[in-house]
Amino acid sequence: MDVVSRAKPDPRAFVALETTLLLHGVPSASALPLAHELNEIVRSAGVEPALVGVVDGKPTVGMHDDELRTLLDAPSVPKANTANPGVLIHRASHAATTVSATMELASTAGVRVFATGGIGGVHPGLAERVDISADLAAFTRFPVAVVTSGTKTILDIASTREALETLGIPVVGFQTDSYPAFYLRESDLSVDARYEDVDELASFVHAELVRTGRGIVLANPIPEADALDPQEVGSWLAQATQIARLRGADGRDVTPATLAALHEVSGGRTLEANLALIRANTHLAARLSKAMMEQV
Ligand code: PSU
Ligand code: MN
């Protein structure tokens, strides 16, 4: 694939960041400050950020600030998983890339580490049919380690964990035995292995990417101080799911609509937690990328 890659000269010195969480996951006022903050977090660890998205039909790894502003100012930017970037590129459209499409573009550019908030997964049935994120299959195809606070609490986390298992995707926990549940540090599900320090993790990630040529889920629990109360999350989620359904959210809109409704009914508490976990994941991804560079 032809990608505009600015992750040069050494793509291993870059950490990929995605545009969907900026354009569809947080309120528009939070997007630019968050992007700048994430860039700083990555740079302070001694590596470089590479924001991934599609600008005027050009798949881009390492978007400039003015390109991000162009997307933020556009009236609406389609969300792209691995199914639709081709059409959007062909039509010279912009696109915000989800985890799956970001993994594809990052791996094409040779970037090996990527930070997001929470990967997609199996939805609990907002519609009366199965809805499984394209993120899961992307791990079987693209050699990128994705730092994530587990699976978004809006999803069926147990079924998502099973799907990861079925697809044979390695799920490793950073300083945790439990598969994290986004706003919550723990679920009653486990990871395949626990790593205690970044150097040890870097050595495993490098070896595994080389061994398989496929992706890795690096589960990093939300910082303790930012984790939310499970009971509160449960009641907000019931309301938010209702609201998203009433608003007619369907297909690719389900995740953004549910997140937005949650931010509303929680009076911004879920947004604060979401921002905190994205920052923490970005910090870990940057440290990991730095450690991987130093090992080879
Ligand atoms: N993490 C967040 N907020 C988000 C996402 C991740 O904290 O909005 C995005 C990612 O782009 C992920 C997408 O790939 O949600 C999943 O969407 P879907 O369920 O439609 O696959
Ligand atoms: Mn879906």
Short mmCIF file of C-alpha atoms and ligand atoms in Angstrom, two decimals:
data_model
loop_
_atom_site.label_atom_id
_atom_site.label_comp_id
_atom_site.label_asym_id
_atom_site.label_seq_id
_atom_site.Cartn_x
_atom_site.Cartn_y
_atom_site.Cartn_z
CA MET A 1 0.00 0.00 0.00
CA ASP A 2 1.13 3.52 -0.74
CA VAL A 3 1.37 5.36 2.54
CA VAL A 4 2.69 8.84 3.21
CA SER A 5 5.10 7.92 5.96
CA ARG A 6 6.88 10.53 8.02
CA ALA A 7 8.04 7.88 10.49
CA LYS A 8 11.56 8.27 9.15
CA PRO A 9 14.42 7.55 8.99
CA ASP A 10 13.84 4.85 11.61
CA PRO A 11 10.15 3.87 12.05
CA ARG A 12 11.07 1.97 15.20
CA ALA A 13 11.60 5.31 16.93
CA PHE A 14 7.88 6.15 16.51
CA VAL A 15 4.72 5.41 18.43
CA ALA A 16 1.52 5.30 16.40
CA LEU A 17 -1.55 7.20 17.62
CA GLU A 18 -5.02 6.98 16.06
CA THR A 19 -7.47 9.58 14.78
CA THR A 20 -10.76 7.85 15.60
CA LEU A 21 -10.46 8.36 19.30
CA LEU A 22 -9.68 12.04 18.70
CA LEU A 23 -12.50 12.64 16.19
CA HIS A 24 -15.19 10.26 17.43
CA GLY A 25 -14.22 9.23 20.97
CA VAL A 26 -13.90 12.56 22.81
CA PRO A 27 -15.82 15.86 22.54
CA SER A 28 -14.36 18.03 19.78
CA ALA A 29 -13.05 20.62 22.26
CA SER A 30 -10.85 17.96 23.90
CA ALA A 31 -9.34 16.61 20.69
CA LEU A 32 -6.59 19.08 19.85
CA PRO A 33 -5.35 19.59 23.43
CA LEU A 34 -5.35 15.80 23.87
CA ALA A 35 -3.37 15.29 20.67
CA HIS A 36 -0.77 17.83 21.80
CA GLU A 37 -0.57 16.29 25.24
CA LEU A 38 -0.02 12.81 23.78
CA ASN A 39 2.72 14.13 21.49
CA GLU A 40 4.47 15.58 24.53
CA ILE A 41 4.14 12.36 26.50
CA VAL A 42 5.74 10.40 23.66
CA ARG A 43 8.57 12.90 23.15
CA SER A 44 9.39 13.12 26.82
CA ALA A 45 10.13 9.39 26.73
CA GLY A 46 12.67 9.96 23.94
CA VAL A 47 10.71 8.73 20.91
CA GLU A 48 8.42 10.39 18.35
CA PRO A 49 4.63 10.33 17.86
CA ALA A 50 3.11 9.34 14.51
CA LEU A 51 -0.56 10.24 14.24
CA VAL A 52 -2.30 7.99 11.70
CA GLY A 53 -5.26 8.93 9.49
CA VAL A 54 -6.35 9.58 5.93
CA VAL A 55 -6.05 13.17 4.68
CA ASP A 56 -7.59 14.05 1.31
CA GLY A 57 -7.38 10.42 0.30
CA LYS A 58 -3.78 10.08 1.45
CA PRO A 59 -3.18 7.42 4.09
CA THR A 60 -0.71 9.16 6.40
CA VAL A 61 1.55 7.94 9.20
CA GLY A 62 2.82 10.98 11.08
CA MET A 63 0.11 13.58 10.35
CA HIS A 64 1.12 17.21 10.75
CA ASP A 65 -0.78 19.47 13.11
CA ASP A 66 -2.40 21.37 10.23
CA GLU A 67 -3.64 18.06 8.78
CA LEU A 68 -5.23 17.16 12.10
CA ARG A 69 -6.84 20.61 12.22
CA THR A 70 -8.19 20.06 8.70
CA LEU A 71 -9.89 16.87 9.86
CA LEU A 72 -11.17 18.50 13.04
CA ASP A 73 -12.63 21.40 11.04
CA ALA A 74 -14.27 19.17 8.43
CA PRO A 75 -18.07 18.91 8.85
CA SER A 76 -17.89 15.15 9.22
CA VAL A 77 -15.07 12.67 8.88
CA PRO A 78 -15.90 9.03 8.24
CA LYS A 79 -14.59 6.43 10.64
CA ALA A 80 -12.49 3.79 8.90
CA ASN A 81 -11.76 0.27 10.03
CA THR A 82 -9.95 -2.15 7.71
CA ALA A 83 -13.05 -2.53 5.52
CA ASN A 84 -13.44 0.99 4.16
CA PRO A 85 -10.19 2.96 3.85
CA GLY A 86 -9.81 1.74 0.27
CA VAL A 87 -13.07 3.37 -0.82
CA LEU A 88 -12.30 6.58 1.10
CA ILE A 89 -8.81 6.77 -0.41
CA HIS A 90 -10.25 6.17 -3.86
CA ARG A 91 -12.75 9.01 -3.29
CA ALA A 92 -10.04 11.36 -1.98
CA SER A 93 -11.94 11.62 1.31
CA HIS A 94 -10.60 12.20 4.80
CA ALA A 95 -10.90 9.34 7.27
CA ALA A 96 -10.35 8.79 10.96
CA THR A 97 -8.67 5.44 11.47
CA THR A 98 -9.75 3.03 14.20
CA VAL A 99 -7.39 0.57 15.86
CA SER A 100 -7.67 -1.89 12.97
CA ALA A 101 -6.98 0.61 10.16
CA THR A 102 -4.27 2.31 12.23
CA MET A 103 -2.54 -1.05 12.71
CA GLU A 104 -2.61 -1.62 8.97
CA LEU A 105 -1.11 1.77 8.09
CA ALA A 106 1.40 1.73 10.95
CA SER A 107 2.68 -1.72 10.02
CA THR A 108 3.01 -0.68 6.39
CA ALA A 109 5.27 2.15 7.57
CA GLY A 110 7.26 -0.17 9.87
CA VAL A 111 5.95 1.29 13.15
CA ARG A 112 5.71 -1.46 15.75
CA VAL A 113 4.11 0.14 18.80
CA PHE A 114 0.72 1.87 19.01
CA ALA A 115 -1.22 3.39 21.90
CA THR A 116 -5.01 3.60 22.06
CA GLY A 117 -7.63 3.86 24.81
CA GLY A 118 -9.42 0.56 24.51
CA ILE A 119 -9.60 -1.87 21.62
CA GLY A 120 -12.96 -2.76 20.11
CA GLY A 121 -14.56 -6.13 20.65
CA VAL A 122 -17.85 -7.96 20.84
CA HIS A 123 -20.84 -5.67 21.47
CA PRO A 124 -23.48 -6.83 23.95
CA GLY A 125 -26.26 -6.57 21.41
CA LEU A 126 -27.46 -2.99 21.11
CA ALA A 127 -28.94 -4.23 17.87
CA GLU A 128 -30.45 -7.70 17.77
CA ARG A 129 -27.49 -9.12 15.90
CA VAL A 130 -23.83 -9.84 16.41
CA ASP A 131 -21.52 -6.80 16.22
CA ILE A 132 -17.82 -7.60 16.43
CA SER A 133 -15.17 -4.92 15.95
CA ALA A 134 -12.76 -5.23 13.04
CA ASP A 135 -10.05 -4.50 15.62
CA LEU A 136 -9.96 -8.15 16.67
CA ALA A 137 -9.17 -9.59 13.24
CA ALA A 138 -6.55 -6.89 12.65
CA PHE A 139 -4.36 -8.46 15.33
CA THR A 140 -4.12 -11.62 13.23
CA ARG A 141 -2.78 -9.64 10.29
CA PHE A 142 -0.57 -6.74 11.33
CA PRO A 143 2.62 -6.92 13.41
CA VAL A 144 1.94 -4.12 15.86
CA ALA A 145 1.91 -4.14 19.66
CA VAL A 146 -1.14 -2.18 20.86
CA VAL A 147 -1.20 -0.72 24.36
CA THR A 148 -4.82 -0.72 25.56
CA SER A 149 -6.71 -0.57 28.85
CA GLY A 150 -8.27 -3.88 27.87
CA THR A 151 -11.68 -3.71 26.25
CA LYS A 152 -14.09 -0.80 26.53
CA THR A 153 -16.57 -1.27 29.38
CA ILE A 154 -19.42 -0.71 26.90
CA LEU A 155 -18.62 -4.08 25.31
CA ASP A 156 -19.17 -7.69 26.28
CA ILE A 157 -15.73 -8.11 27.81
CA ALA A 158 -15.98 -11.85 28.45
CA SER A 159 -17.00 -12.61 24.86
CA THR A 160 -14.26 -10.28 23.60
CA ARG A 161 -11.66 -12.11 25.68
CA GLU A 162 -12.93 -15.42 24.25
CA ALA A 163 -12.74 -14.05 20.71
CA LEU A 164 -9.11 -12.99 21.28
CA GLU A 165 -8.43 -16.54 22.42
CA THR A 166 -10.18 -18.06 19.40
CA LEU A 167 -8.21 -15.85 17.04
CA GLY A 168 -4.98 -16.86 18.80
CA ILE A 169 -3.99 -13.34 19.75
CA PRO A 170 -1.46 -13.01 22.58
CA VAL A 171 -2.81 -10.91 25.45
CA VAL A 172 -0.16 -9.84 27.93
CA GLY A 173 -0.69 -7.77 31.04
CA PHE A 174 1.62 -5.03 32.22
CA GLN A 175 1.81 -5.45 35.98
CA THR A 176 -1.53 -7.24 36.02
CA ASP A 177 -2.88 -10.79 35.94
CA SER A 178 -6.38 -9.60 35.15
CA TYR A 179 -7.67 -8.49 31.75
CA PRO A 180 -8.58 -4.83 32.40
CA ALA A 181 -12.05 -3.43 31.74
CA PHE A 182 -11.24 0.13 30.56
CA TYR A 183 -12.71 2.33 33.35
CA LEU A 184 -12.05 -0.52 35.79
CA ARG A 185 -8.63 -1.97 36.54
CA GLU A 186 -9.84 -5.56 36.61
CA SER A 187 -12.30 -8.01 35.16
CA ASP A 188 -12.71 -11.62 36.25
CA LEU A 189 -10.79 -12.66 33.14
CA SER A 190 -7.09 -13.31 32.84
CA VAL A 191 -4.19 -12.40 30.58
CA ASP A 192 -1.91 -14.97 28.97
CA ALA A 193 1.17 -13.66 30.74
CA ARG A 194 2.16 -10.90 33.09
CA TYR A 195 5.19 -8.66 32.60
CA GLU A 196 6.55 -6.64 35.44
CA ASP A 197 9.01 -4.28 33.80
CA VAL A 198 9.31 -2.49 30.50
CA ASP A 199 12.66 -4.01 29.46
CA GLU A 200 11.39 -7.54 29.91
CA LEU A 201 8.21 -6.60 28.02
CA ALA A 202 10.26 -5.04 25.20
CA SER A 203 12.32 -8.17 24.78
CA PHE A 204 9.16 -10.31 24.55
CA VAL A 205 7.36 -7.94 22.15
CA HIS A 206 10.33 -7.78 19.81
CA ALA A 207 10.72 -11.57 19.78
CA GLU A 208 6.98 -12.17 19.30
CA LEU A 209 6.57 -9.65 16.45
CA VAL A 210 9.50 -11.28 14.64
CA ARG A 211 8.26 -14.79 15.41
CA THR A 212 4.66 -14.35 14.23
CA GLY A 213 4.37 -11.23 12.07
CA ARG A 214 1.06 -10.61 13.88
CA GLY A 215 -0.20 -8.24 16.54
CA ILE A 216 -0.07 -8.31 20.34
CA VAL A 217 -2.54 -6.94 22.90
CA LEU A 218 -0.67 -5.18 25.72
CA ALA A 219 -3.15 -4.71 28.52
CA ASN A 220 -2.40 -1.76 30.79
CA PRO A 221 -4.92 -1.09 33.57
CA ILE A 222 -6.19 2.47 34.07
CA PRO A 223 -4.14 4.22 36.81
CA GLU A 224 -5.54 3.44 40.24
CA ALA A 225 -6.39 7.07 41.04
CA ASP A 226 -8.46 7.39 37.85
CA ALA A 227 -10.39 4.11 37.97
CA LEU A 228 -14.16 4.45 38.39
CA ASP A 229 -16.56 2.68 40.69
CA PRO A 230 -18.03 -0.47 39.07
CA GLN A 231 -21.53 0.18 40.44
CA GLU A 232 -21.57 3.74 39.12
CA VAL A 233 -20.25 2.64 35.72
CA GLY A 234 -22.95 -0.03 35.61
CA SER A 235 -25.77 2.45 36.12
CA TRP A 236 -24.34 5.05 33.71
CA LEU A 237 -23.89 2.31 31.14
CA ALA A 238 -27.52 1.20 31.39
CA GLN A 239 -28.64 4.79 30.75
CA ALA A 240 -26.10 5.42 27.99
CA THR A 241 -27.02 2.24 26.13
CA GLN A 242 -30.67 3.30 26.23
CA ILE A 243 -29.83 6.78 24.93
CA ALA A 244 -27.64 5.45 22.11
CA ARG A 245 -30.43 3.08 21.11
CA LEU A 246 -33.07 5.85 21.17
CA ARG A 247 -30.82 7.99 19.02
CA GLY A 248 -30.79 5.17 16.51
CA ALA A 249 -27.05 4.41 16.67
CA ASP A 250 -26.17 1.63 14.29
CA GLY A 251 -23.11 0.04 12.71
CA ARG A 252 -19.96 2.09 13.12
CA ASP A 253 -21.83 4.75 15.12
CA VAL A 254 -22.56 2.44 18.04
CA THR A 255 -19.22 2.90 19.82
CA PRO A 256 -18.99 6.72 19.45
CA ALA A 257 -22.68 7.19 20.31
CA THR A 258 -22.43 5.06 23.44
CA LEU A 259 -19.21 6.76 24.60
CA ALA A 260 -20.76 10.21 24.05
CA ALA A 261 -23.90 9.25 25.97
CA LEU A 262 -21.76 7.90 28.82
CA HIS A 263 -19.80 11.15 29.02
CA GLU A 264 -23.13 12.99 29.26
CA VAL A 265 -24.84 10.87 31.90
CA SER A 266 -21.70 10.63 34.05
CA GLY A 267 -21.27 14.41 34.08
CA GLY A 268 -17.88 14.02 32.40
CA ARG A 269 -16.49 11.42 34.84
CA THR A 270 -16.10 8.76 32.13
CA LEU A 271 -14.43 11.31 29.86
CA GLU A 272 -11.88 12.15 32.58
CA ALA A 273 -11.17 8.45 33.09
CA ASN A 274 -10.92 7.89 29.34
CA LEU A 275 -8.39 10.72 28.96
CA ALA A 276 -6.37 9.43 31.91
CA LEU A 277 -6.09 5.92 30.52
CA ILE A 278 -5.15 7.18 27.04
CA ARG A 279 -2.33 9.24 28.59
CA ALA A 280 -1.12 6.26 30.63
CA ASN A 281 -1.21 3.95 27.60
CA THR A 282 0.69 6.48 25.52
CA HIS A 283 3.33 6.77 28.21
CA LEU A 284 3.78 2.99 28.40
CA ALA A 285 3.87 2.67 24.59
CA ALA A 286 6.60 5.32 24.42
CA ARG A 287 8.69 3.65 27.11
CA LEU A 288 8.24 0.30 25.37
CA SER A 289 9.26 1.69 22.01
CA LYS A 290 12.33 3.33 23.56
CA ALA A 291 13.31 0.09 25.30
CA MET A 292 12.88 -1.91 22.07
CA MET A 293 15.18 0.53 20.25
CA GLU A 294 17.84 0.17 22.90
CA GLN A 295 17.77 -3.62 22.80
CA VAL A 296 18.72 -3.98 19.15
N1 PSU B 1 -10.36 3.99 22.64
C1 PSU B 1 -10.97 5.06 23.21
N2 PSU B 1 -11.92 5.71 22.48
C2 PSU B 1 -12.26 5.32 21.21
C3 PSU B 1 -11.60 4.20 20.63
C4 PSU B 1 -10.66 3.57 21.39
O1 PSU B 1 -10.67 5.40 24.34
O2 PSU B 1 -13.14 5.95 20.60
C5 PSU B 1 -11.97 3.79 19.21
C6 PSU B 1 -10.82 3.04 18.51
O3 PSU B 1 -10.57 3.69 17.29
C7 PSU B 1 -11.37 1.65 18.27
C8 PSU B 1 -12.82 1.96 18.05
O4 PSU B 1 -10.78 0.99 17.18
O5 PSU B 1 -13.09 2.87 19.14
C9 PSU B 1 -13.71 0.75 18.06
O6 PSU B 1 -14.84 1.00 17.28
P1 PSU B 1 -15.77 -0.23 16.77
O7 PSU B 1 -16.38 -0.77 18.04
O8 PSU B 1 -16.79 0.41 15.87
O9 PSU B 1 -14.89 -1.18 16.07
MN MN B 2 -19.08 -2.67 15.02
#
